[in-house]
Coordinates of C-alpha atoms (C1' of nucleotides) in Angstrom, one line a residue:
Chain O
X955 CA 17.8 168.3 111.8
X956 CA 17.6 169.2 115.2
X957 CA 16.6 165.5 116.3
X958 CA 19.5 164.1 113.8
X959 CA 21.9 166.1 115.6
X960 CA 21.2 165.3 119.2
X961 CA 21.3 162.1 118.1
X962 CA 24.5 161.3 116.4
X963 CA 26.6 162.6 119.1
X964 CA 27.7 160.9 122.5
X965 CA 26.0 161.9 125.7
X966 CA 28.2 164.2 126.8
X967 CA 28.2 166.5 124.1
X968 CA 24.9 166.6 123.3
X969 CA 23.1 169.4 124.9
X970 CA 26.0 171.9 124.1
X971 CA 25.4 170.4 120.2
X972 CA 21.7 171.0 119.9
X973 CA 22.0 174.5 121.3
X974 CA 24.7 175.9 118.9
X975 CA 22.8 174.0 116.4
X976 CA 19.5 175.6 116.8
X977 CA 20.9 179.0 117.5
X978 CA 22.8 179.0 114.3
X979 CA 20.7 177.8 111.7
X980 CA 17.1 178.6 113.2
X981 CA 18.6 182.2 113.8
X982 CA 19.9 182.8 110.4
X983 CA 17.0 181.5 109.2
X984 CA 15.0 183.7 110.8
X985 CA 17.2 186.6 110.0
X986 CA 16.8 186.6 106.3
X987 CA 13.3 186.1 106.7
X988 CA 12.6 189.0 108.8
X989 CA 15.8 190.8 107.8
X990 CA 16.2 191.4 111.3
X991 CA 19.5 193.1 112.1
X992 CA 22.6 191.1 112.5
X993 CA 24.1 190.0 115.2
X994 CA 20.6 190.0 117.0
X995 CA 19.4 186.9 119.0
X996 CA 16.4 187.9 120.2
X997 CA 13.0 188.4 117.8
X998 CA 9.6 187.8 119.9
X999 CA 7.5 188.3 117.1
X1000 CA 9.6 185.9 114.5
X1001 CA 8.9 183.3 117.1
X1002 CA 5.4 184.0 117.6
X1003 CA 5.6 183.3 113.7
X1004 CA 7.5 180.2 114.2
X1005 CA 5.6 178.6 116.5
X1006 CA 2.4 179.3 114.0
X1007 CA 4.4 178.0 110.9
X1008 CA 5.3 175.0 113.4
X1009 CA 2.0 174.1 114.1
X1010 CA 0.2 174.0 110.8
X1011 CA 3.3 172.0 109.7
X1012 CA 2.7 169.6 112.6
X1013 CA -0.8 169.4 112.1
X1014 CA -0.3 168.2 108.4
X1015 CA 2.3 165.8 109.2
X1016 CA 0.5 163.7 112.1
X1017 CA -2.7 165.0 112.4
X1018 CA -4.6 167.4 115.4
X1019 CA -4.8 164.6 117.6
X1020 CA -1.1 164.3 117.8
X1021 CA -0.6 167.8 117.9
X1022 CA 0.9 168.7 121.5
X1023 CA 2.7 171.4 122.6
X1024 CA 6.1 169.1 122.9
X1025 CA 5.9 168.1 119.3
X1026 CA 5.4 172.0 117.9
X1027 CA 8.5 173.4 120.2
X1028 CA 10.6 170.4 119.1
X1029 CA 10.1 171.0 115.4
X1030 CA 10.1 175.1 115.7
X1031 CA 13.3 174.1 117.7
X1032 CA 12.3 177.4 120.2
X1033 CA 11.8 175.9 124.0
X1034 CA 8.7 174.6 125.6
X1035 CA 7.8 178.0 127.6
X1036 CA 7.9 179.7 124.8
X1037 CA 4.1 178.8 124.0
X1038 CA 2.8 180.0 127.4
X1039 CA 5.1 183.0 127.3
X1040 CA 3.9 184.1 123.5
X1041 CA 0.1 183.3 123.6
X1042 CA -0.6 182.1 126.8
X1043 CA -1.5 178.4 126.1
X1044 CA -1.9 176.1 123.5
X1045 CA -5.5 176.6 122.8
X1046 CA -4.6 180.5 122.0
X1047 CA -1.9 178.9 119.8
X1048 CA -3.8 176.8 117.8
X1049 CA -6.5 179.7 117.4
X1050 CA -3.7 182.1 116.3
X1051 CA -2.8 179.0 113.7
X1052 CA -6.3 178.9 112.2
X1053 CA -6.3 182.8 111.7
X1054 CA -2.9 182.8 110.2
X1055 CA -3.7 180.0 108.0
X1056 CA -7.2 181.5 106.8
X1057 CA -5.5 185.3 106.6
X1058 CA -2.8 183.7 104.0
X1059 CA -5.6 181.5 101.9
X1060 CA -7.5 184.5 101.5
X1061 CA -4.5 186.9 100.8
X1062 CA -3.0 184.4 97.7
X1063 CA -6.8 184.1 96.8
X1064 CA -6.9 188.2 96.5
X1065 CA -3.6 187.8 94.7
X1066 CA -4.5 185.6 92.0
X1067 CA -8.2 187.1 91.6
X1068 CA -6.5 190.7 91.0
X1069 CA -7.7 190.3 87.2
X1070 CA -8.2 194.0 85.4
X1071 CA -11.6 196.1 86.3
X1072 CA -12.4 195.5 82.8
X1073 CA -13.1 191.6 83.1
X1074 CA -16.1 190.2 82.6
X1075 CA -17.9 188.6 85.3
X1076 CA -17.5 185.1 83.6
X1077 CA -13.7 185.8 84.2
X1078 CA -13.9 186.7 87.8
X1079 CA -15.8 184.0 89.0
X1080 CA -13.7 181.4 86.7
X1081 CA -10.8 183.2 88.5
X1082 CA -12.1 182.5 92.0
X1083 CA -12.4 178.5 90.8
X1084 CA -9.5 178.2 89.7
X1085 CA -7.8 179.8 91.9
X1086 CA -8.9 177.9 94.7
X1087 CA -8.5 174.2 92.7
X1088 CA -4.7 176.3 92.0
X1089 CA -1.9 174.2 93.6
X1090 CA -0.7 177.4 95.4
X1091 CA -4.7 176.8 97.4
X1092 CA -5.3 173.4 97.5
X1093 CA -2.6 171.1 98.1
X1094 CA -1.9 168.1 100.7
X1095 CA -0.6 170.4 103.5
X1096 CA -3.4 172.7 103.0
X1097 CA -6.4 170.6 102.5
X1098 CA -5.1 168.4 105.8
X1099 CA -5.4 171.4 107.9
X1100 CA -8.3 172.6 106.8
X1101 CA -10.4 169.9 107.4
X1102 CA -8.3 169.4 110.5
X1103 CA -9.5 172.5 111.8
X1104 CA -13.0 171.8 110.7
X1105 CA -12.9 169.1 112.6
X1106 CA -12.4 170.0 115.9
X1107 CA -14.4 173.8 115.4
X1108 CA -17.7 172.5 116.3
X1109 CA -16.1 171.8 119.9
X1110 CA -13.4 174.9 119.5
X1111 CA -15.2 177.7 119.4
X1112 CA -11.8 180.3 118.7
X1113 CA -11.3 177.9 115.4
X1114 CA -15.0 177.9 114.6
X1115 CA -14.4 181.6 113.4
X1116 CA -12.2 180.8 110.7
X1117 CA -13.4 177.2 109.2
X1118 CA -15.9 179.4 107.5
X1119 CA -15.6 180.0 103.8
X1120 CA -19.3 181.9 103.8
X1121 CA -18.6 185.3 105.9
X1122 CA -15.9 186.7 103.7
X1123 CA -15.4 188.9 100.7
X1124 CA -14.8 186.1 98.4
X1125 CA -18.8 185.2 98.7
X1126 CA -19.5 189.3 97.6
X1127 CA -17.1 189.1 94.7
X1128 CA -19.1 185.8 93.9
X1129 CA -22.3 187.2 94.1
X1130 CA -21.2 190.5 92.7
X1131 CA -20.0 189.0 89.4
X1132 CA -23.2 186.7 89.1
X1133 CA -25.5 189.6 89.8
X1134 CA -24.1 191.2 86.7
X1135 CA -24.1 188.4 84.6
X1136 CA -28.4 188.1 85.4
X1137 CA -29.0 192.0 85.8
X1138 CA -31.5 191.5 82.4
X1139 CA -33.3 189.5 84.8
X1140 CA -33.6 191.2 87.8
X1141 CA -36.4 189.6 89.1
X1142 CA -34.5 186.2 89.8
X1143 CA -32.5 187.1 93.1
X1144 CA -32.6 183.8 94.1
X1145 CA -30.8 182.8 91.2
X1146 CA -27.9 184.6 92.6
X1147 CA -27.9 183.4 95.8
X1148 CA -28.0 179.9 95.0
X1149 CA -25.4 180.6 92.3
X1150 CA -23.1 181.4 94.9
X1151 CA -23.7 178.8 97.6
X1152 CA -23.5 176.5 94.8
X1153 CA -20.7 177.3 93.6
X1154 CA -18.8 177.6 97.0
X1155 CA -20.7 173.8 97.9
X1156 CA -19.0 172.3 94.6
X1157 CA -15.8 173.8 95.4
X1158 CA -16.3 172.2 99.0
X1159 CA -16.3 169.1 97.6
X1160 CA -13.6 169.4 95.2
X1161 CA -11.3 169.7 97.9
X1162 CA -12.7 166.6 99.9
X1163 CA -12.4 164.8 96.9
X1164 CA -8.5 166.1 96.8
X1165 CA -8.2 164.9 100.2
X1166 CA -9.8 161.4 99.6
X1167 CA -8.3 160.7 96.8
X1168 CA -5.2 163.3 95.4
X1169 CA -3.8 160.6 93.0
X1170 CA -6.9 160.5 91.6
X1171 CA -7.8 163.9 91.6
X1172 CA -7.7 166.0 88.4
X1173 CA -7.7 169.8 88.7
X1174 CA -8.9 170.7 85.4
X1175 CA -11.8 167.9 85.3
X1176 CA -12.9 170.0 88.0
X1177 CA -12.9 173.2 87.2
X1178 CA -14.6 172.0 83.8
X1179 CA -17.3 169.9 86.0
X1180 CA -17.7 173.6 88.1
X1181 CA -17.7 175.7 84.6
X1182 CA -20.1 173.2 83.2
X1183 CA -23.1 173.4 86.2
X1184 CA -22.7 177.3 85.6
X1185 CA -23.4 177.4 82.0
X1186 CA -26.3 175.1 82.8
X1187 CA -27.3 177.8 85.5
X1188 CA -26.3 180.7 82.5
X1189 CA -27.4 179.1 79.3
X1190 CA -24.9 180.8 76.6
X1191 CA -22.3 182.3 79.9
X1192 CA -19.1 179.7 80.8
X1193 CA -19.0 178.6 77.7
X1194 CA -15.9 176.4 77.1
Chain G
X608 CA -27.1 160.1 134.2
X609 CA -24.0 157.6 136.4
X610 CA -22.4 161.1 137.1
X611 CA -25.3 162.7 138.9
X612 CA -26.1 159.7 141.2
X613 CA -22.2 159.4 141.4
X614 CA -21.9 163.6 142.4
X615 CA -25.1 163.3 144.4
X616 CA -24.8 161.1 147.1
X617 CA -22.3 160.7 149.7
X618 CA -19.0 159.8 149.2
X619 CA -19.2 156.5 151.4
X620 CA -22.1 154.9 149.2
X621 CA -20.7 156.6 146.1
X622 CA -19.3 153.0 144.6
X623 CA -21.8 151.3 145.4
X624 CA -24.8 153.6 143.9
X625 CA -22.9 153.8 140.6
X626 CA -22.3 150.4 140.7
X627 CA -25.8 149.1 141.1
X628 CA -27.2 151.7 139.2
X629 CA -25.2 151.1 135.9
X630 CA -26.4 147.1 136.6
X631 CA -29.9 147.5 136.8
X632 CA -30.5 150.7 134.3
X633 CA -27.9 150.0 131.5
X634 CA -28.6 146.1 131.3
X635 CA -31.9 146.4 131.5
X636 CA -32.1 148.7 128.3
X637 CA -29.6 146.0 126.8
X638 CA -32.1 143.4 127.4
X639 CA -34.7 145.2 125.9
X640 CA -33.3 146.5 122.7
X641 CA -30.9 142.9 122.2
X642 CA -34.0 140.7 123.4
X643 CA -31.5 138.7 126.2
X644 CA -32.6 136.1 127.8
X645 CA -34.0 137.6 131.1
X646 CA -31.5 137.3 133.9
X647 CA -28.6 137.4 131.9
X648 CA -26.4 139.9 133.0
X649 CA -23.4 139.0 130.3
X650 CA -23.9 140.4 126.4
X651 CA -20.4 140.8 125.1
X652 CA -22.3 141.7 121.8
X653 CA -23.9 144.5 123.3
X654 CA -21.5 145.8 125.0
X655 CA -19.3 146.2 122.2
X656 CA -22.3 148.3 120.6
X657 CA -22.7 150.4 123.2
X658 CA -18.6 151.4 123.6
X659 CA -19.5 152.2 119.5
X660 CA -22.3 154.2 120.3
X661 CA -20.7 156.0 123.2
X662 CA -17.5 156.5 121.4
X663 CA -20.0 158.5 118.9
X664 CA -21.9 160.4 121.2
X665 CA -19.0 161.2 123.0
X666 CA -17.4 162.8 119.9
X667 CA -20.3 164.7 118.9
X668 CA -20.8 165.9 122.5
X669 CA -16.6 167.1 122.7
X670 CA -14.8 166.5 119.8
X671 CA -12.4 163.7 119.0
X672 CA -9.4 165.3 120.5
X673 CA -11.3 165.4 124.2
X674 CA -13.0 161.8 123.6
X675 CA -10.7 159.6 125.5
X676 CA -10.8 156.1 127.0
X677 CA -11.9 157.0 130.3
X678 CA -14.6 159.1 128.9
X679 CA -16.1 156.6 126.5
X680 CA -16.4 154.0 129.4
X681 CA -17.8 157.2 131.7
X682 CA -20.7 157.3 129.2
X683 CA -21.0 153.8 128.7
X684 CA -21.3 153.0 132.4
X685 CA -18.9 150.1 131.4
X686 CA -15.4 149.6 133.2
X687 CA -12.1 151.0 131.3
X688 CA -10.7 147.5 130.3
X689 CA -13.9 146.9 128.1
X690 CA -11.3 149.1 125.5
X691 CA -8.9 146.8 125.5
X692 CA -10.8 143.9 125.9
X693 CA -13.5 144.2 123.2
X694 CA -11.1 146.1 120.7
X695 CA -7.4 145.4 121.9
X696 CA -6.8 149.4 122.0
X697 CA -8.7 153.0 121.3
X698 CA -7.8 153.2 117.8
X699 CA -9.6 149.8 116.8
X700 CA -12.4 151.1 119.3
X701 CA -12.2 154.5 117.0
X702 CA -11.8 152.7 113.8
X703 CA -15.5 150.3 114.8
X704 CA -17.2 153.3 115.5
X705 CA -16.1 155.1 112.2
X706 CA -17.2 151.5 110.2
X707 CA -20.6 151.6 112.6
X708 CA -21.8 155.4 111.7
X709 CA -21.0 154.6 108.1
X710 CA -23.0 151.7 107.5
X711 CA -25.8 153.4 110.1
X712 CA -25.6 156.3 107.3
X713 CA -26.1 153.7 103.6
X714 CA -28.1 152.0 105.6
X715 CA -30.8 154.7 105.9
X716 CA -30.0 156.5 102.9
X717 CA -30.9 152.4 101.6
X718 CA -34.0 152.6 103.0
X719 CA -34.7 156.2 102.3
X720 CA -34.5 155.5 97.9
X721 CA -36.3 152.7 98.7
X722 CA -38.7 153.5 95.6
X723 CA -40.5 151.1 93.5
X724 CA -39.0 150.1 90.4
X725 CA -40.7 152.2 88.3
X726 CA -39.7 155.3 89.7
X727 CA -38.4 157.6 87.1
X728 CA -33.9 158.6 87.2
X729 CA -34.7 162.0 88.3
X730 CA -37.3 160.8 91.2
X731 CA -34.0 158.5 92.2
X732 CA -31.7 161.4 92.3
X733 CA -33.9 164.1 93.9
X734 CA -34.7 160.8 96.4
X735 CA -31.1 160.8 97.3
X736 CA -30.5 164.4 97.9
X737 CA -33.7 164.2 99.5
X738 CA -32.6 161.7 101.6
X739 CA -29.1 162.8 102.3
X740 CA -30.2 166.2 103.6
X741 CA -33.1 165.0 105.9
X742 CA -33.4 165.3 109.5
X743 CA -32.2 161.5 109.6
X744 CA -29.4 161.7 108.1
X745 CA -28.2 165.4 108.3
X746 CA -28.2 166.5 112.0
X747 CA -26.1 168.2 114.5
X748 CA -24.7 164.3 115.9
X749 CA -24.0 163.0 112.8
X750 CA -22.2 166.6 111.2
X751 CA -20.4 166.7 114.2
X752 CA -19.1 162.8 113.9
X753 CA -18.3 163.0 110.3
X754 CA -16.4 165.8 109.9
X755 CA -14.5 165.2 113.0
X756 CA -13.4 161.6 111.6
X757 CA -12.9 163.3 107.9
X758 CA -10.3 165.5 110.0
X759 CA -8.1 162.9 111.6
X760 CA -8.5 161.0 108.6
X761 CA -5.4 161.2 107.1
X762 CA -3.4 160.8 109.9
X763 CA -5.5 158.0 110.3
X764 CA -5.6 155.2 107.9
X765 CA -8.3 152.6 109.6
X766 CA -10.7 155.7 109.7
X767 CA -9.9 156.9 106.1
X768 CA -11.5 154.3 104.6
X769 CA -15.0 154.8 105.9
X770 CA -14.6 158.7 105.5
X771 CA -15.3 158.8 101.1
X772 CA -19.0 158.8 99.7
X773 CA -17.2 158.1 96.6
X774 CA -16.7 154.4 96.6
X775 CA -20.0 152.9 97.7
X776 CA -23.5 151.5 96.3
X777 CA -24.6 155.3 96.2
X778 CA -22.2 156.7 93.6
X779 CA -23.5 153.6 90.9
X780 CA -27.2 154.4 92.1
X781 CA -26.5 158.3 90.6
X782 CA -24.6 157.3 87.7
X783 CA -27.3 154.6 86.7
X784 CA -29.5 157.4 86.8
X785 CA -28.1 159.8 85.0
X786 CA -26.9 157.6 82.3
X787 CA -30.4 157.0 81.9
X788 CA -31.4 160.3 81.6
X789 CA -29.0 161.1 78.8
X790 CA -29.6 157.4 77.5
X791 CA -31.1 159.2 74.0
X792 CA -27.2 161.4 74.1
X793 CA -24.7 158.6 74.4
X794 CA -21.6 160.0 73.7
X795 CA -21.5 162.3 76.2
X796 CA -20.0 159.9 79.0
X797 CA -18.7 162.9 80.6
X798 CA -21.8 164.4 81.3
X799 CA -22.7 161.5 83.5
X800 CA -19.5 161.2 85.7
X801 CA -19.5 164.9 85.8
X802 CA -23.7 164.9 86.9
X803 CA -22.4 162.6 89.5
X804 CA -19.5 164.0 91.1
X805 CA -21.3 167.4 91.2
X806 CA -24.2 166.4 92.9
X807 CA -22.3 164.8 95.8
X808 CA -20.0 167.5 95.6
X809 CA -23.2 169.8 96.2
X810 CA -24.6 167.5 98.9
X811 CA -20.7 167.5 101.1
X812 CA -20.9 171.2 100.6
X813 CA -24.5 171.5 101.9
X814 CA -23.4 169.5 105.3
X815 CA -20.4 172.0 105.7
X816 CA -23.2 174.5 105.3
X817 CA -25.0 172.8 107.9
X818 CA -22.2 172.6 110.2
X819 CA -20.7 176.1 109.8
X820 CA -24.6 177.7 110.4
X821 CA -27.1 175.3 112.0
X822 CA -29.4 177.7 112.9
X823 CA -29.7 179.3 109.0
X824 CA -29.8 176.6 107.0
X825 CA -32.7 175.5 105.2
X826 CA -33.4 171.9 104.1
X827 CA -35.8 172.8 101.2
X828 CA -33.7 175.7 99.7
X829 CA -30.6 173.3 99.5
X830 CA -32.9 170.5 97.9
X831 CA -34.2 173.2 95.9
X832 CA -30.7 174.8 95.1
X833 CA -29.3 171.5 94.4
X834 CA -32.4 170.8 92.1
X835 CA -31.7 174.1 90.3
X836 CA -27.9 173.3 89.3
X837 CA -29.2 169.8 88.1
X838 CA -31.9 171.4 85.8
X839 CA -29.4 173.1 84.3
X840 CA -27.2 170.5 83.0
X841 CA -30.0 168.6 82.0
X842 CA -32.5 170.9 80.4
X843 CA -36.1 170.1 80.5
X844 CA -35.8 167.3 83.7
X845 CA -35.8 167.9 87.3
X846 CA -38.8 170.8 86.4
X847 CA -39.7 171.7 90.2
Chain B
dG1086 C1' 30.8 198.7 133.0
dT1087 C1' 26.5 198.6 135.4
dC1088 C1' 21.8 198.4 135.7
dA1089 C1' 17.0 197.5 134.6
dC1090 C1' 14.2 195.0 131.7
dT1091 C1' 12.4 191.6 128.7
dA1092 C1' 13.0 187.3 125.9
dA1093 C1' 13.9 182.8 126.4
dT1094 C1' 14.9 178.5 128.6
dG1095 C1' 14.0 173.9 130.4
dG1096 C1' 12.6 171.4 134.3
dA1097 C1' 9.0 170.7 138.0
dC1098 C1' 4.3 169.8 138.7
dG1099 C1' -0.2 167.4 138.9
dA1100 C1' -3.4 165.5 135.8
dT1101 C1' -4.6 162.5 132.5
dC1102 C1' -3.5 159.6 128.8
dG1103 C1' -3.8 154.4 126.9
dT1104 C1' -2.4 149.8 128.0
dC1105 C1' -2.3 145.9 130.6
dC1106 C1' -3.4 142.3 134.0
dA1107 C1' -4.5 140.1 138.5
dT1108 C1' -8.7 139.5 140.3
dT1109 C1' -13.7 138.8 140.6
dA1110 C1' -18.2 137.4 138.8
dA1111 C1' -21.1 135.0 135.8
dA1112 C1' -22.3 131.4 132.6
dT1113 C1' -21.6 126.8 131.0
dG1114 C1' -20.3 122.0 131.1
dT1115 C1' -20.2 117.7 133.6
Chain I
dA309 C1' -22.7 120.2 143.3
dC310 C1' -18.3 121.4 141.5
dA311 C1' -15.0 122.6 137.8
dT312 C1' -14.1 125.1 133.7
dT313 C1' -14.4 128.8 130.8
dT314 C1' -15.3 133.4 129.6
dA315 C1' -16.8 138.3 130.6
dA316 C1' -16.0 142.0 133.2
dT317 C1' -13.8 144.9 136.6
dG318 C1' -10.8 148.5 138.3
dG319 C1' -6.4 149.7 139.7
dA320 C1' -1.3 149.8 138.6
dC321 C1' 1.9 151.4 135.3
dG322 C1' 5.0 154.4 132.7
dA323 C1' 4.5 157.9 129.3
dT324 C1' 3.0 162.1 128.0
dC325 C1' 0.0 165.9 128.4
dG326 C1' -0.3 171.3 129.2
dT327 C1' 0.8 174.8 132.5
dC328 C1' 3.7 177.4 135.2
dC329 C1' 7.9 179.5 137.1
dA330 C1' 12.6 180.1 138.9
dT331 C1' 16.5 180.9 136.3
dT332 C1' 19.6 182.4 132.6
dA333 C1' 20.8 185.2 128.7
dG334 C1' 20.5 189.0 125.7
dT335 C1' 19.4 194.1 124.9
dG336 C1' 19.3 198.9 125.5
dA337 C1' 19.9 203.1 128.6
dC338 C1' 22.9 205.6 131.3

DNA sequence: GTCACTAATGGACGATCGTCCATTAAATGT
DNA sequence: ACATTTAATGGACGATCGTCCATTAGTGAC
């Protein structure tokens, strides 16, 4: 909008144009979302969120690699300093993305998990697959910045921290619900363990397969293709 | 190995060190592992490999978003309008060395299966896991390389294509032997596409494994995990 | 209204990016 | 031997990178 504006207008006019532009509607915007109070045109931290927002949203439209500093300002609208002045470089910036971006996976993952203390462990870990295959999880923005950021972690260490799906609560709830569904066998703690990593591998691959192909790509084939190794794991549990 | 001699010596033989020792070290190992005519000091061919092979050691060493033009031809010992010259730009450079790691990957998984042709369906499958999780093919180079080129992917069409396990010689190799396996249960068509899918879904979330935790992974608990899952679905085979 | 303070701006800066090409060097043909 | 062709070089080029900072604008205290 920004861009559209600046351009439509003659020469002389435009810098006077694309400020009121930005002021207005970025403002407002922000406004309602924070619910800041009126009339106020200064909100560090609502630009701290900006400038994250912007940069995930950058990153799925044309990729890490084209992913600079100009770009992120010019579609958060905010100036260029503002990166350096809110988290002291880009690097911090893209780190502060990665968090934000794992913090709100997990968060609508807790949220859609939240079944009753009465379910049965079949439920809860059907929950967790589902979730996860759950257009609110897996969708073209998020799958492109996931494996964005796995990517480059390997040689950025402050993203390395959260490319991880294996150090969270979600693999305890996992490993939690499959422990109860073997306790008659106690002996087989194995079992559980590879329970787990399986089922965290196949849902691994059900989002590369989204990215690869998403036209292609059927949600419930694949949560039945995950409910269908775990009954072969649980002869008689995940039944259909 | 150029940048020490380069760093090493005086600034007023600097040129001409790097110079003569990027002639006599590199081309000799090109002569050696291309079988040139001795003497020769011209091998277009080769030196179109070894931009490839730089531009994928370069990655792995840095990351994609580091590996630029001027460092591939740093690590090649090669000038900077080799790029340009051999390619026509980066991104075919980029694209080649996505193409190169692929085939370099089917082609050892190829001669990895390699078994006679009496081997039973489940030897075939368990040879492909096998196979895709040894030291050959899973290592820290090539987990590095294709996850960073599975992250620009789809900002990056000419790379996308090489960046699927899903359209190749492999994917018919585990659904022949499948479909043998339930050859005596023939309408269940699902069962196979599904044994398929899952398995390679297994095997992309065993490399994220490996790339997320080098130092805890375990190549015979994945096989074995992997092994475990495929039991399961197909009771009585894949017996450790 | 004035003052101190912080948020925000946008341009300056040197470094590096990828591309391109005039030039040099090697191989080949005659 | 010389001419022709092709491979290879390395610097020039403008564009863009990320960082930094002098300046402006908004806010709250008095």
């Amino acid at each position: 909008m920004l861009r559209q504006n600046g351009l439509s207008c003659q020469s002389s006019c435009k810098i006077d144009l694309r400020i009121s532009a930005k002021r207005m509607g970025l403002l407002n915007k922000v406004e309602v979302l924070k619910g800041r109070k009126r009339g106020s045109k200064r909100d560090p931290e609502a630009n701290k969120q900006l400038l994250i927002e912007a940069t995930l949203d950058t990153i799925a439209d044309i990729g890490v690699t084209d992913t600079s500093v100009s770009r992120i300002c010019e579609r958060s609208g905010l100036s260029r300093g503002m990166i350096h002045l809110h988290f002291g470089g880009k690097d911090n910036l893209l780190t502060a993305a990665a968090q934000h971006f794992s913090a709100q996976y997990y968060a609508e993952m807790d949220r859609m998990t939240d079944l009753g203390s009465d379910a049965s462990p079949e439920d809860r870990v059907m929950a967790v697959i589902e979730a996860d295959l759950s257009e609110a999880l897996l969708n073209p923005r998020s799958t492109k910045i996931w494996h964005a950021f796995r990517g480059i972690a390997s040689s950025h260490p402050g993203i390395a921290r959260y490319s991880s799906t294996q150090d969270h609560k979600l693999v305890e709830t996992l490993r939690l619900a499959f422990k109860e569904i073997t306790q008659e066998n106690v002996r087989d703690s194995i079992l559980v363990d590879d329970a787990t990593a399986g089922t965290l591998a196949l849902l691994e691959g059900m989002w590369v397969n989204y990215l690869t192909d998403m036209q292609g790509f059927s949600r419930r084939r694949s949560v039945d293709l995950i409910r269908r190794f775990l009954c072969g794991l649980f002869p008689g549990k995940f039944k259909l």
